[in-house]
């Protein structure tokens, strides 16, 4: 579960919630911090998460089929 390591739930300025991972201070940003959105808890974000999970499963199946065919 390395994807969710050092993550926290945050409310964004638009009002929706995200699971974010802190990446540290912004250079020259006077205390501003940079973050990466891991999961966006909106309809669009949950759809993107489902699509990415589905494609990763399909890729794993394709590599297994290729290895067994050789």
PDB file of C-alpha atoms in Angstrom:
ATOM      1  CA  UNK A   1       0.000   0.000   0.000  1.00  0.00           C
ATOM      2  CA  UNK A   2       2.753   2.435  -0.897  1.00  0.00           C
ATOM      3  CA  UNK A   3       0.284   4.589  -2.765  1.00  0.00           C
ATOM      4  CA  UNK A   4      -1.486   5.662   0.445  1.00  0.00           C
ATOM      5  CA  UNK A   5       1.610   6.088   2.622  1.00  0.00           C
ATOM      6  CA  UNK A   6       1.787   9.511   4.337  1.00  0.00           C
ATOM      7  CA  UNK A   7      -1.672  10.465   3.026  1.00  0.00           C
ATOM      8  CA  UNK A   8      -4.392  12.484   4.718  1.00  0.00           C
ATOM      9  CA  UNK A   9      -7.967  13.554   4.039  1.00  0.00           C
ATOM     10  CA  UNK A  10      -8.347  17.231   3.091  1.00  0.00           C
ATOM     11  CA  UNK A  11     -11.206  19.488   2.020  1.00  0.00           C
ATOM     12  CA  UNK A  12     -10.314  21.383  -1.147  1.00  0.00           C
ATOM     13  CA  UNK A  13     -11.301  24.976  -1.894  1.00  0.00           C
ATOM     14  CA  UNK A  14     -14.004  23.754  -4.295  1.00  0.00           C
ATOM     15  CA  UNK A  15     -15.738  21.936  -1.419  1.00  0.00           C
ATOM     16  CA  UNK A  16     -14.996  18.325  -2.311  1.00  0.00           C
ATOM     17  CA  UNK A  17     -12.739  16.006  -0.347  1.00  0.00           C
ATOM     18  CA  UNK A  18      -9.476  14.432  -1.482  1.00  0.00           C
ATOM     19  CA  UNK A  19      -6.918  12.058  -0.098  1.00  0.00           C
ATOM     20  CA  UNK A  20      -3.643  13.933  -0.574  1.00  0.00           C
ATOM     21  CA  UNK A  21       0.034  13.157  -0.070  1.00  0.00           C
ATOM     22  CA  UNK A  22       2.281  15.992   1.080  1.00  0.00           C
ATOM     23  CA  UNK A  23       5.324  16.564  -1.150  1.00  0.00           C
ATOM     24  CA  UNK A  24       6.993  19.263   0.932  1.00  0.00           C
ATOM     25  CA  UNK A  25       7.622  22.957   0.665  1.00  0.00           C
ATOM     26  CA  UNK A  26       7.392  24.925  -2.570  1.00  0.00           C
ATOM     27  CA  UNK A  27      10.714  26.575  -3.430  1.00  0.00           C
ATOM     28  CA  UNK A  28      10.389  30.293  -2.752  1.00  0.00           C
ATOM     29  CA  UNK A  29       6.772  29.849  -1.674  1.00  0.00           C
ATOM     30  CA  UNK A  30       7.053  31.418   1.813  1.00  0.00           C
ATOM     31  CA  UNK A  31       5.680  28.395   3.648  1.00  0.00           C
ATOM     32  CA  UNK A  32       3.378  27.073   0.910  1.00  0.00           C
ATOM     33  CA  UNK A  33       3.295  23.305   0.583  1.00  0.00           C
ATOM     34  CA  UNK A  34       2.894  21.183  -2.537  1.00  0.00           C
ATOM     35  CA  UNK A  35       0.619  18.107  -2.584  1.00  0.00           C
ATOM     36  CA  UNK A  36      -0.379  15.258  -4.873  1.00  0.00           C
ATOM     37  CA  UNK A  37      -4.020  14.163  -5.070  1.00  0.00           C
ATOM     38  CA  UNK A  38      -4.159  10.404  -4.523  1.00  0.00           C
ATOM     39  CA  UNK A  39      -7.957   9.951  -4.608  1.00  0.00           C
ATOM     40  CA  UNK A  40     -10.552  12.598  -5.427  1.00  0.00           C
ATOM     41  CA  UNK A  41     -13.853  11.886  -3.657  1.00  0.00           C
ATOM     42  CA  UNK A  42     -16.103  13.350  -6.340  1.00  0.00           C
ATOM     43  CA  UNK A  43     -18.036  11.534  -9.057  1.00  0.00           C
ATOM     44  CA  UNK A  44     -15.349  12.313 -11.628  1.00  0.00           C
ATOM     45  CA  UNK A  45     -12.524  11.289  -9.294  1.00  0.00           C
ATOM     46  CA  UNK A  46     -14.162   8.012  -8.303  1.00  0.00           C
ATOM     47  CA  UNK A  47     -14.788   7.215 -11.981  1.00  0.00           C
ATOM     48  CA  UNK A  48     -11.114   7.829 -12.798  1.00  0.00           C
ATOM     49  CA  UNK A  49     -10.095   5.567  -9.895  1.00  0.00           C
ATOM     50  CA  UNK A  50     -12.363   2.764 -11.149  1.00  0.00           C
ATOM     51  CA  UNK A  51     -11.038   3.101 -14.713  1.00  0.00           C
ATOM     52  CA  UNK A  52      -7.397   3.039 -13.581  1.00  0.00           C
ATOM     53  CA  UNK A  53      -8.028  -0.020 -11.389  1.00  0.00           C
ATOM     54  CA  UNK A  54      -9.776  -1.792 -14.279  1.00  0.00           C
ATOM     55  CA  UNK A  55      -6.995  -1.079 -16.753  1.00  0.00           C
ATOM     56  CA  UNK A  56      -4.329  -2.298 -14.321  1.00  0.00           C
ATOM     57  CA  UNK A  57      -6.216  -5.589 -13.889  1.00  0.00           C
ATOM     58  CA  UNK A  58      -6.530  -5.995 -17.659  1.00  0.00           C
ATOM     59  CA  UNK A  59      -2.815  -5.306 -18.147  1.00  0.00           C
ATOM     60  CA  UNK A  60      -1.900  -7.949 -15.575  1.00  0.00           C
ATOM     61  CA  UNK A  61      -4.116 -10.497 -17.308  1.00  0.00           C
ATOM     62  CA  UNK A  62      -2.592  -9.667 -20.698  1.00  0.00           C
ATOM     63  CA  UNK A  63       0.989 -10.124 -19.420  1.00  0.00           C
ATOM     64  CA  UNK A  64       0.062 -13.442 -17.800  1.00  0.00           C
ATOM     65  CA  UNK A  65      -1.470 -14.685 -21.070  1.00  0.00           C
ATOM     66  CA  UNK A  66       1.595 -13.609 -23.046  1.00  0.00           C
ATOM     67  CA  UNK A  67       3.960 -15.384 -20.626  1.00  0.00           C
ATOM     68  CA  UNK A  68       1.942 -18.625 -20.692  1.00  0.00           C
ATOM     69  CA  UNK A  69       1.728 -18.575 -24.507  1.00  0.00           C
ATOM     70  CA  UNK A  70       5.522 -18.605 -24.897  1.00  0.00           C
TER      71      UNK A  70
END
